[in-house]
Coordinates of C-alpha atoms in Angstrom, one line a residue:
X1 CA 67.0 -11.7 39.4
X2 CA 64.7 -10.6 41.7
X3 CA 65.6 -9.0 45.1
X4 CA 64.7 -11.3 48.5
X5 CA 62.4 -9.1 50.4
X6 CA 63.9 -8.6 53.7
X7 CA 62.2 -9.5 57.0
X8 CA 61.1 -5.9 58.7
X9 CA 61.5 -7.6 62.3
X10 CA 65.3 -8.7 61.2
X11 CA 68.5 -6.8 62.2
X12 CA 66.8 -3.1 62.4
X13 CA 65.0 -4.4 65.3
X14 CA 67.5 -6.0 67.4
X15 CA 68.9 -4.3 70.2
X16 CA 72.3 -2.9 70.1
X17 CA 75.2 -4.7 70.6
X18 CA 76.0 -1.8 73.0
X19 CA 72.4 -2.6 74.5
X20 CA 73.2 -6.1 75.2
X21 CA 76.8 -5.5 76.5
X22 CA 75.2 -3.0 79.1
X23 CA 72.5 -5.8 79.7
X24 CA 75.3 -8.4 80.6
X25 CA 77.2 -6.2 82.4
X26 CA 73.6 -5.0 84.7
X27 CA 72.9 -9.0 84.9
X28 CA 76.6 -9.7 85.9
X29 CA 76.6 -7.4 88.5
X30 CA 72.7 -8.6 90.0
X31 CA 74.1 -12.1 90.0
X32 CA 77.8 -11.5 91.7
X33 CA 79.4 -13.5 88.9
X34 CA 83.1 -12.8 88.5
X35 CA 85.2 -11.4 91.8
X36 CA 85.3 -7.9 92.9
X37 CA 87.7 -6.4 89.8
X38 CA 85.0 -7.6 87.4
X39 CA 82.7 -5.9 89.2
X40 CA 84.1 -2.6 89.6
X41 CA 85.3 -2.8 85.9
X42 CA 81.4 -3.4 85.0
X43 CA 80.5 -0.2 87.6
X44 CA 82.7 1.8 85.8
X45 CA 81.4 0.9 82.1
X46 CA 78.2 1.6 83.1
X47 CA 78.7 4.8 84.6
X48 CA 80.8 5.8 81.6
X49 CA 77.3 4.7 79.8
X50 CA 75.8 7.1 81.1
X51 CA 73.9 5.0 84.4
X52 CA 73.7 7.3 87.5
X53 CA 75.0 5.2 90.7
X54 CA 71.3 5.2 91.9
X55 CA 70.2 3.8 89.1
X56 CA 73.0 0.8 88.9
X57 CA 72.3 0.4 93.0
X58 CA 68.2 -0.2 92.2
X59 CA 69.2 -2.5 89.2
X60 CA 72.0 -4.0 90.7
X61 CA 72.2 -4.2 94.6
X62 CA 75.6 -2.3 94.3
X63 CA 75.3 0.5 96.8
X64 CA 76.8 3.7 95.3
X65 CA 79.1 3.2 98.5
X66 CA 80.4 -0.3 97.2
X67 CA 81.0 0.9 93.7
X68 CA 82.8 3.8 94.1
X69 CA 85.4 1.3 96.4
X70 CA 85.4 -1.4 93.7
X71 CA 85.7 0.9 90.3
X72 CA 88.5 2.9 92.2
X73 CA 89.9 -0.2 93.4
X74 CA 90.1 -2.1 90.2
X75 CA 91.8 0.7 88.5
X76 CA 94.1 0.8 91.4
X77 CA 94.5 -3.5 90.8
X78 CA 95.3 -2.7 87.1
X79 CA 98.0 0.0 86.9
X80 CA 99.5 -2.0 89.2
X81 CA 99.6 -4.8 87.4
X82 CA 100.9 -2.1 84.5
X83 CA 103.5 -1.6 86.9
X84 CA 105.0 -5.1 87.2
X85 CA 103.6 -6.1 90.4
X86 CA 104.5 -10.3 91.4
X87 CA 102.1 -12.6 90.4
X88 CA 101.8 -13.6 94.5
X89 CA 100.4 -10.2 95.0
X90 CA 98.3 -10.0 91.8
X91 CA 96.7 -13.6 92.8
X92 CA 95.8 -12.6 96.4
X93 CA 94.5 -9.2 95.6
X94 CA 92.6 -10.4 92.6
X95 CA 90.6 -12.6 95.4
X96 CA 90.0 -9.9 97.9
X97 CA 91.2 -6.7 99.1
X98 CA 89.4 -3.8 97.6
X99 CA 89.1 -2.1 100.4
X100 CA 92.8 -1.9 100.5
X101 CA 93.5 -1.2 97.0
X102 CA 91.4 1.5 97.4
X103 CA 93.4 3.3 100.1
X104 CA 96.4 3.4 97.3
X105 CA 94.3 5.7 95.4
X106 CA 96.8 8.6 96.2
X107 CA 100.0 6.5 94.8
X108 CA 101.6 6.7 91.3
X109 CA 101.5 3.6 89.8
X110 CA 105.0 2.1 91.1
X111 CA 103.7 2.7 94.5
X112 CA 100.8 0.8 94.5
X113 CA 102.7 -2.0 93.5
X114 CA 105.4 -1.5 96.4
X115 CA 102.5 -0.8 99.0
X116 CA 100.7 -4.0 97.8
X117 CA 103.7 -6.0 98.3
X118 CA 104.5 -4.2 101.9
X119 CA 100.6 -5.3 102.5
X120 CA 101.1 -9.0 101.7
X121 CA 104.8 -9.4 103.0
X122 CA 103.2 -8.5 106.4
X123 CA 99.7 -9.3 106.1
X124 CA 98.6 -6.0 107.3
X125 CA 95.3 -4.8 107.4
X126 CA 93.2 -1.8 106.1
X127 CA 94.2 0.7 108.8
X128 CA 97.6 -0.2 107.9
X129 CA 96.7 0.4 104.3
X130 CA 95.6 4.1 105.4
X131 CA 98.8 4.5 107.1
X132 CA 100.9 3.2 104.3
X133 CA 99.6 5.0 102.0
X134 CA 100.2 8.3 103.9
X135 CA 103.3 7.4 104.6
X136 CA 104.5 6.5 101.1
X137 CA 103.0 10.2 99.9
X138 CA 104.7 12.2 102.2
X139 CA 107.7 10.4 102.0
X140 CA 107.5 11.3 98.1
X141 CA 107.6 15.0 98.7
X142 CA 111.2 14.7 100.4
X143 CA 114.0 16.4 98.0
X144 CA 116.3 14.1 99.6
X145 CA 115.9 10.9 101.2
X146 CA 116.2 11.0 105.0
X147 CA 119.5 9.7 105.9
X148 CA 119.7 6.2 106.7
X149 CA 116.0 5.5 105.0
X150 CA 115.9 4.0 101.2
X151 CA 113.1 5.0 98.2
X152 CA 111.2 1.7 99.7
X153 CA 107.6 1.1 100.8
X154 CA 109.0 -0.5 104.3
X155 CA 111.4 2.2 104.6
X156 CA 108.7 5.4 104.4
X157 CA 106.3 3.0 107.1
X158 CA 110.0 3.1 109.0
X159 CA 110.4 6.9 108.8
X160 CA 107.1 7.6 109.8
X161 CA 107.6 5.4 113.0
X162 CA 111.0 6.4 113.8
X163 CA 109.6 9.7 113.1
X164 CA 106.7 9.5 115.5
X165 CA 108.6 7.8 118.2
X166 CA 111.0 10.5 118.1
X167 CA 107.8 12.7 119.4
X168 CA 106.3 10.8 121.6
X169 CA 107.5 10.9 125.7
X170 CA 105.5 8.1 126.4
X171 CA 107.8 4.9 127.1
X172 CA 105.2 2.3 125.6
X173 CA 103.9 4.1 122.9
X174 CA 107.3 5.2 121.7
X175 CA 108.5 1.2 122.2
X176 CA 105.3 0.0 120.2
X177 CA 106.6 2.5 117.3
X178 CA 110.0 1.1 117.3
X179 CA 109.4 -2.4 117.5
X180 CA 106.9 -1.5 114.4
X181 CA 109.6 0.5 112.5
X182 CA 112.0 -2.6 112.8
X183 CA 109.6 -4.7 111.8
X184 CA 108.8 -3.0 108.5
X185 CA 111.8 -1.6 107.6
X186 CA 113.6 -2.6 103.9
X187 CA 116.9 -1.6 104.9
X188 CA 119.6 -2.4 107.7
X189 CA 120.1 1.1 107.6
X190 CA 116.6 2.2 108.4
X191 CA 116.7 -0.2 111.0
X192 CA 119.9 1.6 112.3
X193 CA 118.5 4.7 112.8
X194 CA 115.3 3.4 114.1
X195 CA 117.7 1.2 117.0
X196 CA 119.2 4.7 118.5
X197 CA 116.3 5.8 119.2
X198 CA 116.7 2.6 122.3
X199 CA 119.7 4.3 123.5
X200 CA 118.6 8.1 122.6
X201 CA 115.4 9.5 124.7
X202 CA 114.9 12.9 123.5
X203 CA 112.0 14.0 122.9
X204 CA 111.4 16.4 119.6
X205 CA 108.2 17.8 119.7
X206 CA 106.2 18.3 117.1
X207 CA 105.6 21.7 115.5
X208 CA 101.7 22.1 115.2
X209 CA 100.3 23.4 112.1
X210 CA 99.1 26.4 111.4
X211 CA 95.4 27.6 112.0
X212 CA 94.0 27.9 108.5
X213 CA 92.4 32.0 107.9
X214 CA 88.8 30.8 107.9
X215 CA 86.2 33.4 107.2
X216 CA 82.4 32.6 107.1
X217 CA 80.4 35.7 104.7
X218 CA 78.2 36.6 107.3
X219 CA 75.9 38.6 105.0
X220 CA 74.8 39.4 101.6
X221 CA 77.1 42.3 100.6
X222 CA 80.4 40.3 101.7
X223 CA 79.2 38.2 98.7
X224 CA 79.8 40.2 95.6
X225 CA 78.0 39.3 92.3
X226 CA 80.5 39.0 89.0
X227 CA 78.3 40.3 85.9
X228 CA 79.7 40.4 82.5
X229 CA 80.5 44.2 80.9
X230 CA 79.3 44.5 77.7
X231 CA 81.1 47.1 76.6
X232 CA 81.4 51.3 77.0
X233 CA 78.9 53.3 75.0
X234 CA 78.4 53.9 72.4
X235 CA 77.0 50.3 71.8
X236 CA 74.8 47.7 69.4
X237 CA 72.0 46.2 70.4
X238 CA 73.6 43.1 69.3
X239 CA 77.0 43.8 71.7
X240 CA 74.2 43.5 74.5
X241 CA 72.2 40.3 73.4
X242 CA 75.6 38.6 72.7
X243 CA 76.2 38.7 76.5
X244 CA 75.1 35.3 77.8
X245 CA 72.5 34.8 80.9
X246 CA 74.9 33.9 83.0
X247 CA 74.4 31.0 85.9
X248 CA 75.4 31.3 89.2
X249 CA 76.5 28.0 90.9
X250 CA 76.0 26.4 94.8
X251 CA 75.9 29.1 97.7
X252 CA 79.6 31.0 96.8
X253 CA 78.1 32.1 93.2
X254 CA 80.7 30.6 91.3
X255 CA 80.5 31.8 87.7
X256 CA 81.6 29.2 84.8
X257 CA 82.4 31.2 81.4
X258 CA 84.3 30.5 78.4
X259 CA 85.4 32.8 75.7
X260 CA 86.5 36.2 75.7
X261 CA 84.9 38.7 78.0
X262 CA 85.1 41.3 80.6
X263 CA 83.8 40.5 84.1
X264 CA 83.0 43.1 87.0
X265 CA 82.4 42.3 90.8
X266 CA 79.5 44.1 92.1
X267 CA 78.9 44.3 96.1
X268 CA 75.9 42.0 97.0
X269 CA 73.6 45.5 97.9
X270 CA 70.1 43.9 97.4
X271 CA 68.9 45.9 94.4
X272 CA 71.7 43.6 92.7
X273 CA 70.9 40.6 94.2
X274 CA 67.2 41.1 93.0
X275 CA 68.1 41.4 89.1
X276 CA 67.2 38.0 87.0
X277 CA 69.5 38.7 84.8
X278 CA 72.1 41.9 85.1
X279 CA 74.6 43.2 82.6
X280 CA 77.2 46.0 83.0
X281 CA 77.8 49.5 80.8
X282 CA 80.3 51.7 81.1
X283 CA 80.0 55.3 80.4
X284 CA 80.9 58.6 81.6
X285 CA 79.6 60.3 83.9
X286 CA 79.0 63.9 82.0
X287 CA 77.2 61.2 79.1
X288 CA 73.8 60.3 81.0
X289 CA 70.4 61.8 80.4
X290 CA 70.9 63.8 83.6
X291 CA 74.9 64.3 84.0
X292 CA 76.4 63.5 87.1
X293 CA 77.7 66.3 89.5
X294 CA 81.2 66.5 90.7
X295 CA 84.2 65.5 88.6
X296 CA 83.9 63.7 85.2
X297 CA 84.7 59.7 85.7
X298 CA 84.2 56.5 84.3
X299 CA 81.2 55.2 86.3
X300 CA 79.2 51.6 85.8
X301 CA 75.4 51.1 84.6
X302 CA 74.0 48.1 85.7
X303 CA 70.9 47.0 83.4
X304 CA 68.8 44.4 84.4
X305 CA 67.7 42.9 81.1
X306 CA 64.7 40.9 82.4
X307 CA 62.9 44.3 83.1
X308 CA 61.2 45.1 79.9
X309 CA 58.4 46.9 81.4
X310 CA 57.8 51.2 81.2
X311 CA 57.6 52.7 84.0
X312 CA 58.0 56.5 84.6
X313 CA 60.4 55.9 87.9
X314 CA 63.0 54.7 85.9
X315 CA 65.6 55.0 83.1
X316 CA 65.9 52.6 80.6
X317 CA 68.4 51.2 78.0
X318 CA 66.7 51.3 74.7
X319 CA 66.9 50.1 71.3
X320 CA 67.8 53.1 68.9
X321 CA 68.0 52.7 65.1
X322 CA 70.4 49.8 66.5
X323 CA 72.4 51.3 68.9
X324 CA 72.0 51.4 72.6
X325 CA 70.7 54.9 74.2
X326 CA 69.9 55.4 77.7
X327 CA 66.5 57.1 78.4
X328 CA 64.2 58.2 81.0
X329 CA 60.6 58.3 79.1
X330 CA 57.3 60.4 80.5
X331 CA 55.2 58.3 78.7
X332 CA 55.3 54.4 77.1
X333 CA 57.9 55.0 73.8
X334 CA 57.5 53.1 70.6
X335 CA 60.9 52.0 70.6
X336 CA 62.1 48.6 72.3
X337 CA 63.0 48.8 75.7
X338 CA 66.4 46.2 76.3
X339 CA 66.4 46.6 80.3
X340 CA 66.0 49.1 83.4
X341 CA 68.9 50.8 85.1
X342 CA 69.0 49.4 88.5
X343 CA 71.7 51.0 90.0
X344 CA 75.0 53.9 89.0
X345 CA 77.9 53.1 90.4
X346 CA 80.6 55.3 90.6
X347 CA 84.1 54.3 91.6
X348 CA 85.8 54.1 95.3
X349 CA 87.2 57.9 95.5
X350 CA 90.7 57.5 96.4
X351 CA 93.1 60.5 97.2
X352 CA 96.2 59.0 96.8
X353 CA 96.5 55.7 95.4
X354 CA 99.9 54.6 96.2
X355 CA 99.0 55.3 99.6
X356 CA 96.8 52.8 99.7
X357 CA 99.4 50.2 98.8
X358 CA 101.3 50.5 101.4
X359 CA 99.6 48.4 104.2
X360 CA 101.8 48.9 106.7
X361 CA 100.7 53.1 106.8
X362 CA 98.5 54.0 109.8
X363 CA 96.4 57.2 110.6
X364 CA 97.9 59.4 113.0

């Protein structure tokens, strides 16, 4: 029995199921079909796939805007479901209300569901979605319940209005936040201690927060440059090209590294900032081709390994038999030049160190 020959444009040449799924799912989205959850379901498969949001907006119409609301939201729709929210509030939210959803972004799971409910008990809008959900999340971090105000959705919107009211002197603005608390309170006795406030005028002012210690680096050196330290000498060549080229992200120089390591901030003095690709060396000071005067300490070497090239101006670390030797040569050697010394750094003298831990000592 012979073997059918198979047909080379069969199976092999099919797209993917994968392909196709991502295909629908690009279609689905260009055409509208389904309601908003489908939609942000199918954003969020394709950006798992790997689509940018630029890409899905030019294929789709979706502006990256509009799915970011609808995948958030439609997570937000299903753990709330997963929570055991009514079937009146998964039908109306299932129809419309992303933008809602998407403000209960900061709630656990049970507290979407409550704040949904809260939402469509009083038909409240998207501002009052804001203000529930803030409500709900700072309610959350009490240790203890207020008194008079239950673990409800309606009761934090109560506290926060009976709490406001409380601060406010203005007659009509602190009326507005009663009749509000009243209105969404859970609990007769929320609604209690939101009703004294008729009888009970005082005024609590509010404690303003805090100015947060902001500090703009105004120049380069304020910025110090983390470099990995290969080691203390003696050395291999291979302990120095086992150090990575390290990457230096967005304007604060933030250094990712995983691994074991040791890391060194360096002040951001321009011969620093200037090396492509500088290591650290430790060594003592006595130890270098021309010994250092004054008492014998650890000090730093700072190698730039992208400069390979001789020149007589400057001392080099170089490739011996292996090992890593520092050198200053008169003339171009035969042996391998690793990187040029850029800079010596010798530690902060310091007379008396414990004194420098006390802050609160002064001069005289």
């Amino acid at each position: 029995m012979t073997d059918t020959p198979q047909d080379s444009s069969g199976p092999a040449s099919q797209p993917s199921a994968d392909a196709v799924d991502l295909e629908n799912l690009v279609r689905s989205l260009r055409r509208k079909e389904g309601g908003w959850v489908h939609w942000g379901q199918a954003c969020t498969a394709l950006q798992k796939a790997g689509y940018s949001s630029q890409r899905i907006f030019e294929e789709t119409g979706f502006e990256p805007i509009q799915q970011n609301q609808v995948s958030v939201a439609a997570q937000v729709y299903t753990s709330m479901i997963n929570a055991g929210a009514s079937e009146e509030v998964r039908s109306h939210f299932l129809a419309k209300g992303s933008d809602i959803l998407y403000e209960f972004r900061i709630l656990s799971q049970a507290e979407r569901a409550a704040a949904a409910a809260l939402i469509l008990a009083h038909n409240l809008d998207v501002d009052d979605a804001r203000d529930v959900a803030k409500a709900m999340k700072e309610f959350s971090r009490f240790g203890s319940l207020p008194q008079g105000f239950t673990d409800t959705a309606g009761d934090a919107m109560a506290y926060q209005c009976w709490q406001l009211a409380r601060q406010n002197s203005d007659l009509q603005e602190r009326s507005r936040l009663i009749a509000r608390g009243l209105k969404l309170a859970s609990s007769n006795s929320a609604r209690q201690q939101i009703e004294q406030l008729l009888v009970d005028f005082t005024v609590v002012r509010r404690r303003s927060a805090p100015r947060l210690p902001v500090y703009r680096l105004d120049t380069e050196e304020q910025l110090p440059r983390m470099l990995p330290v290969v080691g203390k000498l003696p050395l291999s060549v291979t302990d120095l090209q086992a150090v990575p080229l390290l990457e230096e992200i967005g304007p604060l120089r933030m250094v990712k590294f995983s691994g074991a390591g040791a890391w060194v901030a360096i002040p951001g003095w321009q011969v620093i900032l200037n090396a492509e690709d500088p290591v650290a060396v430790l060594e003592m000071s006595d130890r270098l081709p021309v010994p250092l005067q004054g008492k014998i300490e650890e000090i730093l070497i700072i190698v730039d390994r992208s400069q390979r090239q001789w020149d007589a101006d400057s001392y080099f670390l170089a490739d011996n038999g292996g090992n890593l030797e520092l050198y200053w040569f008169e003339e171009a050697p035969d042996i391998q030049i690793l990187g040029r010394v850029v800079l010596v750094m010798r530690p902060k003298k310091i007379l008396d160190e414990d004194y420098t831990k006390d802050g609160w000592q002064i001069d005289d």
